Short mmCIF file of C-alpha atoms and ligand atoms in Angstrom, two decimals:
data_model
loop_
_atom_site.label_atom_id
_atom_site.label_comp_id
_atom_site.label_asym_id
_atom_site.label_seq_id
_atom_site.Cartn_x
_atom_site.Cartn_y
_atom_site.Cartn_z
CA ASP A 12 -32.02 -213.47 193.95
CA TYR A 13 -34.42 -210.62 193.23
CA GLY A 14 -37.61 -209.59 194.89
CA LEU A 15 -40.85 -209.65 192.91
CA THR A 16 -40.72 -206.02 191.76
CA GLU A 17 -37.36 -206.58 190.05
CA ALA A 18 -37.89 -210.18 188.97
CA ASP A 19 -41.38 -209.84 187.51
CA PRO A 20 -42.89 -206.36 187.30
CA GLU A 21 -45.85 -207.75 185.33
CA VAL A 22 -47.01 -210.01 188.16
CA ARG A 23 -46.12 -207.31 190.70
CA ARG A 24 -48.44 -204.89 188.89
CA ILE A 25 -51.31 -207.36 188.85
CA ILE A 26 -50.90 -208.05 192.57
CA ASP A 27 -50.83 -204.33 193.29
CA LYS A 28 -54.02 -203.80 191.30
CA GLU A 29 -55.75 -206.64 193.15
CA LYS A 30 -54.57 -205.24 196.45
CA GLU A 31 -56.03 -201.86 195.54
CA ARG A 32 -59.31 -203.48 194.47
CA GLN A 33 -59.53 -205.31 197.79
CA PHE A 34 -58.69 -202.14 199.67
CA LYS A 35 -61.20 -199.94 197.85
CA SER A 36 -64.22 -202.21 197.69
CA LEU A 37 -66.85 -203.14 200.19
CA GLU A 38 -66.05 -206.84 200.40
CA LEU A 39 -69.27 -208.67 201.19
CA ILE A 40 -68.66 -212.14 199.77
CA ALA A 41 -69.62 -214.42 202.63
CA SER A 42 -66.81 -216.91 201.97
CA GLU A 43 -64.01 -214.34 201.88
CA ASN A 44 -61.96 -212.61 204.51
CA PHE A 45 -58.72 -210.71 205.03
CA THR A 46 -56.10 -212.84 206.68
CA SER A 47 -53.40 -211.31 208.88
CA ARG A 48 -49.96 -210.14 207.86
CA ALA A 49 -48.48 -212.82 210.14
CA VAL A 50 -50.39 -215.55 208.26
CA MET A 51 -49.27 -214.15 204.91
CA GLU A 52 -45.68 -214.05 206.11
CA ALA A 53 -45.82 -217.76 206.95
CA VAL A 54 -47.51 -218.55 203.62
CA GLY A 55 -44.83 -216.62 201.75
CA SER A 56 -41.99 -218.38 203.56
CA CYS A 57 -39.38 -221.07 202.79
CA LEU A 58 -41.86 -223.69 204.00
CA THR A 59 -43.07 -223.85 200.40
CA ASN A 60 -39.76 -225.46 199.39
CA LYS A 61 -40.16 -228.68 201.35
CA TYR A 62 -41.56 -232.09 200.42
CA SER A 63 -42.99 -234.05 203.33
CA GLU A 64 -45.31 -236.81 202.07
CA GLY A 65 -46.68 -238.77 205.00
CA LEU A 66 -47.42 -237.70 208.56
CA PRO A 67 -45.13 -236.37 211.31
CA GLY A 68 -42.58 -239.06 212.23
CA LYS A 69 -43.60 -241.16 209.19
CA ARG A 70 -42.34 -239.28 206.14
CA TYR A 71 -41.19 -240.42 202.75
CA TYR A 72 -38.55 -237.67 202.57
CA GLY A 73 -35.62 -236.67 204.76
CA GLY A 74 -35.05 -233.25 206.30
CA ASN A 75 -38.46 -233.02 207.96
CA GLU A 76 -37.43 -232.33 211.56
CA TYR A 77 -38.91 -228.82 211.57
CA ILE A 78 -41.82 -229.63 209.29
CA ASP A 79 -42.82 -232.36 211.76
CA GLU A 80 -42.64 -229.85 214.60
CA LEU A 81 -44.81 -227.44 212.61
CA GLU A 82 -47.47 -229.96 211.62
CA ILE A 83 -47.76 -231.31 215.18
CA LEU A 84 -48.11 -227.75 216.48
CA CYS A 85 -50.77 -227.05 213.86
CA GLN A 86 -52.71 -230.21 214.81
CA GLN A 87 -52.54 -229.35 218.52
CA ARG A 88 -53.74 -225.82 217.88
CA ALA A 89 -56.56 -227.08 215.63
CA LEU A 90 -57.85 -229.35 218.39
CA ALA A 91 -57.47 -226.60 221.00
CA ALA A 92 -59.17 -223.96 218.81
CA PHE A 93 -62.26 -226.18 218.54
CA HIS A 94 -62.16 -227.21 222.22
CA LEU A 95 -61.52 -230.87 221.42
CA ASP A 96 -60.05 -233.56 223.61
CA GLY A 97 -57.09 -235.07 221.73
CA LYS A 98 -57.96 -238.52 223.11
CA LYS A 99 -61.36 -238.44 221.41
CA TRP A 100 -60.68 -236.39 218.28
CA GLY A 101 -57.92 -236.27 215.73
CA VAL A 102 -57.30 -233.92 212.82
CA ASN A 103 -55.61 -233.95 209.46
CA VAL A 104 -54.36 -230.47 208.49
CA GLN A 105 -53.05 -231.41 205.05
CA PRO A 106 -56.14 -231.06 202.78
CA LEU A 107 -55.37 -228.55 200.06
CA SER A 108 -58.78 -226.95 200.34
CA GLY A 109 -62.43 -227.57 201.19
CA SER A 110 -63.50 -229.59 198.16
CA PRO A 111 -60.53 -232.00 198.36
CA ALA A 112 -61.14 -232.38 202.12
CA ASN A 113 -64.73 -233.43 201.45
CA PHE A 114 -63.79 -235.84 198.69
CA GLU A 115 -61.14 -237.35 200.93
CA VAL A 116 -63.77 -238.08 203.55
CA TYR A 117 -66.02 -239.70 200.96
CA THR A 118 -63.28 -241.97 199.67
CA ALA A 119 -62.30 -242.78 203.26
CA VAL A 120 -65.69 -244.02 204.46
CA LEU A 121 -67.56 -244.95 201.29
CA ASN A 122 -67.19 -247.37 198.43
CA PRO A 123 -67.77 -246.13 194.88
CA HIS A 124 -71.52 -245.61 194.29
CA ASP A 125 -72.43 -245.68 197.96
CA ARG A 126 -75.27 -243.29 198.77
CA ILE A 127 -74.96 -239.82 200.24
CA MET A 128 -77.34 -237.01 201.17
CA GLY A 129 -76.28 -233.36 201.32
CA LEU A 130 -78.14 -230.06 201.03
CA ASP A 131 -79.05 -229.33 197.41
CA LEU A 132 -76.91 -226.63 195.81
CA PRO A 133 -79.82 -224.42 194.69
CA HIS A 134 -81.00 -224.51 198.33
CA GLY A 135 -77.65 -223.44 199.78
CA GLY A 136 -75.49 -226.58 199.67
CA HIS A 137 -72.04 -226.86 198.13
CA LEU A 138 -71.09 -228.52 194.82
CA SER A 139 -68.92 -230.99 196.70
CA HIS A 140 -71.95 -232.27 198.65
CA GLY A 141 -73.15 -234.18 195.59
CA PHE A 142 -74.78 -231.66 193.26
CA MET A 143 -76.34 -232.96 190.08
CA THR A 144 -79.07 -231.85 187.71
CA ALA A 145 -81.69 -233.94 185.97
CA LYS A 146 -79.31 -234.16 183.00
CA ARG A 147 -75.81 -234.12 184.42
CA ARG A 148 -73.76 -235.31 187.32
CA VAL A 149 -71.84 -232.13 187.93
CA SER A 150 -69.31 -232.63 190.72
CA GLY A 151 -66.98 -235.56 191.25
CA THR A 152 -69.04 -236.36 194.31
CA SER A 153 -72.15 -237.06 192.23
CA ILE A 154 -70.14 -238.90 189.56
CA TYR A 155 -68.51 -241.36 191.94
CA PHE A 156 -71.27 -241.60 194.56
CA GLU A 157 -75.06 -241.76 194.38
CA SER A 158 -76.47 -238.48 195.59
CA MET A 159 -79.98 -237.70 196.82
CA PRO A 160 -80.07 -234.13 198.04
CA TYR A 161 -82.29 -232.86 200.83
CA ARG A 162 -83.83 -229.40 200.57
CA LEU A 163 -85.32 -226.47 202.40
CA ASP A 164 -88.96 -226.06 203.21
CA GLU A 165 -89.64 -223.25 200.77
CA SER A 166 -92.30 -221.71 202.98
CA THR A 167 -89.88 -221.21 205.90
CA GLY A 168 -86.45 -221.22 204.26
CA LEU A 169 -85.34 -223.78 206.86
CA VAL A 170 -83.99 -227.28 206.25
CA ASP A 171 -86.93 -229.64 205.83
CA TYR A 172 -85.83 -232.23 208.39
CA ASP A 173 -89.10 -234.17 208.12
CA MET A 174 -88.55 -234.68 204.41
CA LEU A 175 -84.87 -235.48 205.01
CA GLU A 176 -85.94 -238.16 207.46
CA LYS A 177 -88.54 -239.67 205.15
CA THR A 178 -86.15 -239.68 202.22
CA ALA A 179 -83.28 -241.11 204.27
CA VAL A 180 -85.45 -244.01 205.42
CA LEU A 181 -86.17 -244.88 201.77
CA PHE A 182 -82.78 -244.01 200.25
CA ARG A 183 -80.66 -245.50 203.10
CA PRO A 184 -77.61 -243.23 202.66
CA LYS A 185 -74.29 -244.26 204.14
CA LEU A 186 -73.35 -240.63 204.75
CA ILE A 187 -75.42 -237.58 205.64
CA ILE A 188 -73.76 -234.20 205.21
CA ALA A 189 -74.68 -231.11 207.21
CA GLY A 190 -73.32 -227.71 206.27
CA ALA A 191 -73.85 -225.18 203.51
CA SER A 192 -72.53 -222.31 201.46
CA ALA A 193 -75.60 -220.14 201.72
CA TYR A 194 -77.68 -220.99 204.78
CA PRO A 195 -78.25 -218.22 207.32
CA ARG A 196 -79.30 -220.51 210.18
CA ASP A 197 -77.77 -223.18 212.39
CA PHE A 198 -78.20 -226.83 211.52
CA ASP A 199 -80.16 -229.03 213.92
CA TYR A 200 -77.34 -231.49 214.54
CA ALA A 201 -79.26 -233.43 217.19
CA ARG A 202 -82.07 -234.13 214.71
CA MET A 203 -79.60 -235.07 211.97
CA ARG A 204 -77.80 -237.42 214.38
CA LYS A 205 -81.07 -239.22 215.08
CA ILE A 206 -81.78 -239.58 211.37
CA ALA A 207 -78.23 -240.83 210.68
CA ASP A 208 -78.50 -243.36 213.52
CA ALA A 209 -81.88 -244.57 212.30
CA VAL A 210 -80.48 -245.47 208.88
CA GLY A 211 -76.95 -246.46 209.91
CA ALA A 212 -75.20 -243.49 208.26
CA PHE A 213 -72.13 -241.50 209.17
CA LEU A 214 -72.87 -237.87 210.01
CA MET A 215 -70.46 -235.29 208.67
CA MET A 216 -70.56 -231.52 209.06
CA ASP A 217 -68.86 -229.28 206.51
CA MET A 218 -68.45 -226.16 208.66
CA ALA A 219 -66.38 -224.30 206.02
CA HIS A 220 -68.44 -221.12 206.20
CA ILE A 221 -68.90 -220.97 209.94
CA SER A 222 -65.70 -222.50 211.35
CA GLY A 223 -64.61 -219.19 212.88
CA LEU A 224 -68.01 -218.88 214.54
CA VAL A 225 -67.76 -222.46 215.83
CA ALA A 226 -64.28 -221.85 217.25
CA ALA A 227 -65.62 -218.79 219.08
CA SER A 228 -68.70 -220.73 220.28
CA VAL A 229 -71.13 -218.18 218.84
CA VAL A 230 -73.12 -220.85 216.93
CA ALA A 231 -74.07 -224.44 217.77
CA ASP A 232 -71.22 -226.93 218.14
CA PRO A 233 -71.23 -229.61 215.40
CA PHE A 234 -68.61 -231.68 217.25
CA GLU A 235 -71.22 -232.63 219.82
CA TYR A 236 -73.10 -234.77 217.31
CA CYS A 237 -71.02 -235.42 214.20
CA ASP A 238 -68.53 -238.20 213.45
CA ILE A 239 -66.49 -236.13 211.03
CA VAL A 240 -66.15 -232.37 210.60
CA THR A 241 -64.49 -230.78 207.57
CA THR A 242 -63.66 -227.16 206.97
CA THR A 243 -61.90 -224.69 204.78
CA THR A 244 -59.53 -222.42 206.65
CA HIS A 245 -59.87 -219.14 204.76
CA LYS A 246 -63.45 -218.05 205.37
CA SER A 247 -64.70 -216.93 208.79
CA LEU A 248 -61.69 -218.69 210.39
CA ARG A 249 -59.51 -216.05 208.66
CA GLY A 250 -56.56 -218.32 207.90
CA PRO A 251 -54.75 -219.09 204.63
CA ARG A 252 -56.53 -221.03 201.85
CA GLY A 253 -56.61 -224.66 202.96
CA GLY A 254 -58.67 -227.41 204.54
CA MET A 255 -58.88 -229.63 207.61
CA ILE A 256 -60.65 -232.86 208.50
CA PHE A 257 -61.54 -233.65 212.12
CA PHE A 258 -62.49 -237.24 212.95
CA LYS A 259 -63.57 -239.23 215.98
CA LYS A 260 -60.79 -241.49 217.24
CA ASP A 261 -63.05 -244.34 218.32
CA PRO A 262 -64.28 -246.50 215.44
CA VAL A 263 -67.64 -245.45 213.97
CA LEU A 264 -69.82 -248.07 212.24
CA GLY A 265 -66.83 -250.38 212.41
CA VAL A 266 -64.52 -247.96 210.58
CA ASP A 267 -61.27 -246.67 212.05
CA LEU A 268 -61.77 -243.09 210.86
CA GLU A 269 -58.27 -242.00 211.79
CA SER A 270 -56.44 -244.38 209.50
CA ALA A 271 -59.12 -244.29 206.78
CA ILE A 272 -59.04 -240.50 206.58
CA ASN A 273 -55.29 -240.12 206.89
CA ASN A 274 -54.82 -242.68 204.12
CA ALA A 275 -57.43 -241.02 201.94
CA VAL A 276 -55.53 -237.72 202.17
CA PHE A 277 -52.18 -239.37 201.47
CA PRO A 278 -51.53 -241.50 199.48
CA GLY A 279 -55.20 -241.63 198.40
CA LEU A 280 -55.74 -238.22 196.84
CA GLN A 281 -52.81 -235.95 197.65
CA GLY A 282 -49.04 -235.95 197.49
CA GLY A 283 -46.84 -233.53 199.40
CA PRO A 284 -48.60 -231.26 201.90
CA HIS A 285 -48.44 -227.50 201.34
CA ASN A 286 -46.26 -226.75 204.34
CA HIS A 287 -46.40 -222.99 203.84
CA THR A 288 -50.19 -223.24 204.19
CA ILE A 289 -49.85 -225.42 207.28
CA GLY A 290 -47.52 -222.75 208.70
CA GLY A 291 -50.09 -220.02 208.00
CA LEU A 292 -52.86 -222.19 209.37
CA ALA A 293 -50.96 -222.75 212.63
CA VAL A 294 -50.66 -218.98 213.02
CA SER A 295 -54.37 -218.42 212.39
CA LEU A 296 -55.29 -221.20 214.83
CA LYS A 297 -53.30 -219.40 217.51
CA HIS A 298 -55.29 -216.23 216.73
CA ALA A 299 -58.50 -218.28 216.87
CA GLN A 300 -57.93 -219.01 220.57
CA SER A 301 -57.58 -215.36 221.57
CA PRO A 302 -60.23 -213.20 223.29
CA GLU A 303 -59.92 -210.77 220.34
CA PHE A 304 -61.01 -213.52 217.97
CA LYS A 305 -64.07 -214.29 220.08
CA ALA A 306 -64.94 -210.60 220.15
CA TYR A 307 -64.46 -210.46 216.37
CA GLN A 308 -66.81 -213.40 215.79
CA ASN A 309 -69.44 -211.85 218.07
CA LYS A 310 -69.20 -208.73 215.95
CA VAL A 311 -69.49 -210.78 212.74
CA VAL A 312 -72.86 -212.05 214.01
CA SER A 313 -74.14 -208.75 215.43
CA ASN A 314 -73.07 -206.87 212.28
CA CYS A 315 -74.88 -209.40 210.14
CA GLY A 316 -77.94 -208.99 212.36
CA ALA A 317 -77.83 -205.21 211.85
CA LEU A 318 -77.58 -205.70 208.09
CA ALA A 319 -80.52 -208.13 208.13
CA SER A 320 -82.71 -205.80 210.23
CA ARG A 321 -82.02 -202.84 207.97
CA LEU A 322 -82.78 -204.89 204.84
CA ASN A 323 -86.01 -206.03 206.48
CA GLU A 324 -86.90 -202.39 207.26
CA LEU A 325 -86.25 -201.52 203.63
CA GLY A 326 -88.80 -204.15 202.60
CA TYR A 327 -86.52 -206.95 201.43
CA LYS A 328 -87.49 -210.59 201.75
CA LEU A 329 -84.74 -212.58 203.47
CA VAL A 330 -84.62 -216.35 203.10
CA SER A 331 -85.64 -217.74 206.53
CA GLY A 332 -86.53 -214.18 207.56
CA GLY A 333 -83.13 -213.26 208.98
CA SER A 334 -79.82 -214.71 210.08
CA ASP A 335 -78.14 -216.42 213.04
CA ASN A 336 -74.68 -216.33 211.52
CA HIS A 337 -72.45 -214.37 209.15
CA LEU A 338 -74.63 -214.16 206.06
CA VAL A 339 -77.99 -213.13 204.74
CA LEU A 340 -79.65 -214.42 201.63
CA VAL A 341 -81.87 -211.83 199.99
CA ASP A 342 -84.70 -212.95 197.73
CA LEU A 343 -84.93 -210.15 195.14
CA ARG A 344 -87.73 -211.67 193.12
CA PRO A 345 -90.52 -209.77 194.90
CA MET A 346 -88.66 -206.58 193.89
CA GLY A 347 -88.90 -207.62 190.24
CA ILE A 348 -85.17 -207.98 189.68
CA ASP A 349 -82.61 -210.78 189.69
CA GLY A 350 -79.37 -211.25 191.59
CA ALA A 351 -77.12 -211.32 188.52
CA ARG A 352 -77.87 -207.76 187.43
CA VAL A 353 -77.75 -206.40 190.95
CA GLU A 354 -74.37 -208.07 191.48
CA LYS A 355 -73.08 -206.42 188.32
CA ILE A 356 -74.38 -202.94 189.15
CA LEU A 357 -72.98 -203.13 192.68
CA ASP A 358 -69.66 -204.31 191.28
CA LEU A 359 -69.51 -201.09 189.25
CA ALA A 360 -69.79 -199.25 192.57
CA SER A 361 -67.05 -201.41 194.17
CA ILE A 362 -69.52 -203.31 196.31
CA THR A 363 -68.57 -206.95 195.96
CA LEU A 364 -71.10 -209.66 196.71
CA ASN A 365 -72.51 -212.58 194.80
CA LYS A 366 -75.69 -213.56 193.04
CA ASN A 367 -77.16 -216.66 194.61
CA SER A 368 -79.98 -219.09 194.00
CA VAL A 369 -82.90 -218.81 196.35
CA PRO A 370 -85.45 -221.57 196.98
CA GLY A 371 -87.82 -221.88 194.04
CA ASP A 372 -85.41 -220.41 191.48
CA LYS A 373 -85.67 -221.72 187.94
CA SER A 374 -82.26 -220.64 186.65
CA ALA A 375 -78.80 -220.92 188.18
CA LEU A 376 -77.54 -218.50 185.53
CA VAL A 377 -79.85 -215.67 186.50
CA PRO A 378 -80.71 -216.50 190.10
CA GLY A 379 -83.21 -214.53 192.10
CA GLY A 380 -81.07 -213.64 195.07
CA ILE A 381 -77.87 -212.22 196.46
CA ARG A 382 -75.73 -213.50 199.32
CA ILE A 383 -74.19 -210.94 201.65
CA GLY A 384 -71.61 -211.79 204.31
CA SER A 385 -70.18 -209.85 207.22
CA PRO A 386 -66.77 -211.49 208.02
CA ALA A 387 -64.50 -209.49 205.71
CA MET A 388 -65.79 -206.00 206.47
CA THR A 389 -65.89 -206.83 210.18
CA THR A 390 -62.18 -207.62 209.90
CA ARG A 391 -61.81 -204.19 208.29
CA GLY A 392 -63.34 -202.62 211.40
CA PHE A 393 -66.96 -202.13 210.34
CA THR A 394 -69.47 -201.74 213.15
CA GLU A 395 -73.24 -202.20 213.04
CA LYS A 396 -73.53 -198.61 211.81
CA GLY A 397 -71.31 -199.48 208.84
CA PHE A 398 -73.52 -202.45 207.99
CA VAL A 399 -76.70 -200.35 208.19
CA ALA A 400 -75.06 -197.95 205.72
CA THR A 401 -74.07 -200.93 203.58
CA ALA A 402 -77.71 -202.07 203.46
CA ASP A 403 -78.65 -198.58 202.30
CA PHE A 404 -75.99 -198.67 199.56
CA ILE A 405 -77.23 -202.05 198.38
CA HIS A 406 -80.77 -200.69 198.36
CA GLU A 407 -79.61 -197.80 196.20
CA GLY A 408 -77.94 -200.26 193.84
CA VAL A 409 -81.17 -202.25 193.59
CA GLN A 410 -83.14 -199.05 192.85
CA ILE A 411 -80.67 -198.11 190.10
CA THR A 412 -80.91 -201.60 188.60
CA LEU A 413 -84.71 -201.40 188.64
CA GLU A 414 -84.64 -197.96 187.07
CA ALA A 415 -82.31 -199.17 184.33
CA LYS A 416 -84.59 -202.13 183.71
CA ARG A 417 -87.61 -199.81 183.45
CA LEU A 418 -85.92 -197.49 180.96
CA VAL A 419 -84.30 -200.08 178.81
CA SER A 420 -86.67 -200.89 175.98
CA GLY A 421 -85.49 -199.24 172.81
CA SER A 422 -83.30 -196.75 174.60
CA LYS A 423 -79.59 -196.10 174.59
CA LEU A 424 -79.42 -197.97 177.81
CA GLN A 425 -79.76 -201.15 175.80
CA ASP A 426 -76.01 -201.47 175.39
CA PHE A 427 -75.41 -200.69 179.02
CA LEU A 428 -77.90 -203.29 180.06
CA LYS A 429 -76.36 -205.86 177.76
CA PHE A 430 -73.19 -205.28 179.68
CA VAL A 431 -74.98 -205.49 182.96
CA ALA A 432 -76.99 -208.52 181.94
CA ALA A 433 -76.26 -211.80 183.58
CA PRO A 434 -72.69 -212.73 182.79
CA ASP A 435 -71.87 -216.27 181.80
CA PHE A 436 -71.07 -218.49 184.68
CA PRO A 437 -68.87 -221.05 182.97
CA LEU A 438 -69.79 -224.06 185.05
CA LEU A 439 -73.45 -223.46 185.67
CA ASP A 440 -74.52 -221.96 182.37
CA LYS A 441 -74.52 -225.41 180.85
CA LEU A 442 -77.00 -226.61 183.41
CA SER A 443 -80.03 -224.64 182.42
CA ASP A 444 -80.12 -225.94 178.83
N1 LIG B 17 -67.66 -226.43 201.63
C1 LIG B 17 -68.42 -225.33 201.70
C2 LIG B 17 -69.61 -225.34 202.59
C3 LIG B 17 -68.09 -224.22 200.93
O1 LIG B 17 -68.86 -223.13 200.98
C4 LIG B 17 -66.95 -224.26 200.11
C5 LIG B 17 -66.53 -223.12 199.29
O2 LIG B 17 -67.09 -222.09 199.21
C6 LIG B 17 -66.21 -225.45 200.05
C7 LIG B 17 -66.59 -226.52 200.83
C8 LIG B 17 -65.08 -225.63 199.11
O3 LIG B 17 -63.97 -225.00 199.44
P1 LIG B 17 -62.81 -224.77 198.35
O4 LIG B 17 -63.31 -223.71 197.47
O5 LIG B 17 -61.70 -224.36 199.23
O6 LIG B 17 -62.59 -226.07 197.67
#
């Protein structure tokens, strides 16, 4: 039995190159982080060899004595990390990732073609919250359920709760989804609860981006108001790639969420759990209860604040004017440039972030903004000073992109700019035609 270097030098080399890229770049993608060596050890362990369909004590395979112990430990730590009373809340730690976790909730509490409302993707929502265009139902969520997105008030960059309420009263959704992939502010869960109650809908929060911040109590607590909370485990929570679903134990709207959700995960949509991931997740949930983790999450927020202030000083327009969490969304349109080209130029300088739609954008292919997150570089030890310098680097990148744009017509820069020009985004490029 050989190690990777002997068994497969080709894959070894690719991993080494990726490791070097991660090490050398300024990693500013808001949904990424660096997990710990301990988590990676668990993920790379013999736990990957075991089948364990079912739940602890109720498996369809033998030999699960230790896997049961592990999954129960992971569940207990998940509830403890989010300060939940195990009599009132339960959790399923088997979802393979965030999108499957969300779809599992939908199939648990909805019938095909029931109505849902989530934040529109061009306004910061996630594909799995029901994204569709005028011409196409894009995600499975919008194919199998009827989706009516809510949006931001474009003048403030904040969720337009008044419009959500008016629309919900007419559309009568069975599920309202809070949570986002690119929203720099807290959700008003109390308001959303009222709207959900008024129309008889379940209220779910997808806290994928901010779950680390929730665990550390540095943002509002969605568990106070929501019936179901889903999350990925690899973003601000800093665990391995995976997902979790938290559910209220008492029936909601006549539905026993515990059995509906557990059955939706298995046998509904998944087979054997990824036990190596559950092992890594248990480790990260232990970290998430430590004072160091709380201090880290406080720094994630203060670093992001420093980045936002510096960008404001430099004259950038930030969606909603700033940030309460781990990300800022910069509207580059007033600068006369788009997010796609800036992303590409910064990539050439090993600054990794992503282009992002901003409210009012016409094209998803060449969106007008960039999303910048603080979790990963905070893990790498960046302080506020580091994030102020990062804002200055980004500003330099924007200036270079503008200069290139100014010089381009008829010059030798044409080829360079072709390279820099908005790259195809395989899923979304079809949407603008
Ligand atoms: N939910 C939100 C809010 C997300 O931002 C993401 C991913 O970025 C997901 C769900 C999906 O997670 P995954 O990519 O693990 O399926």
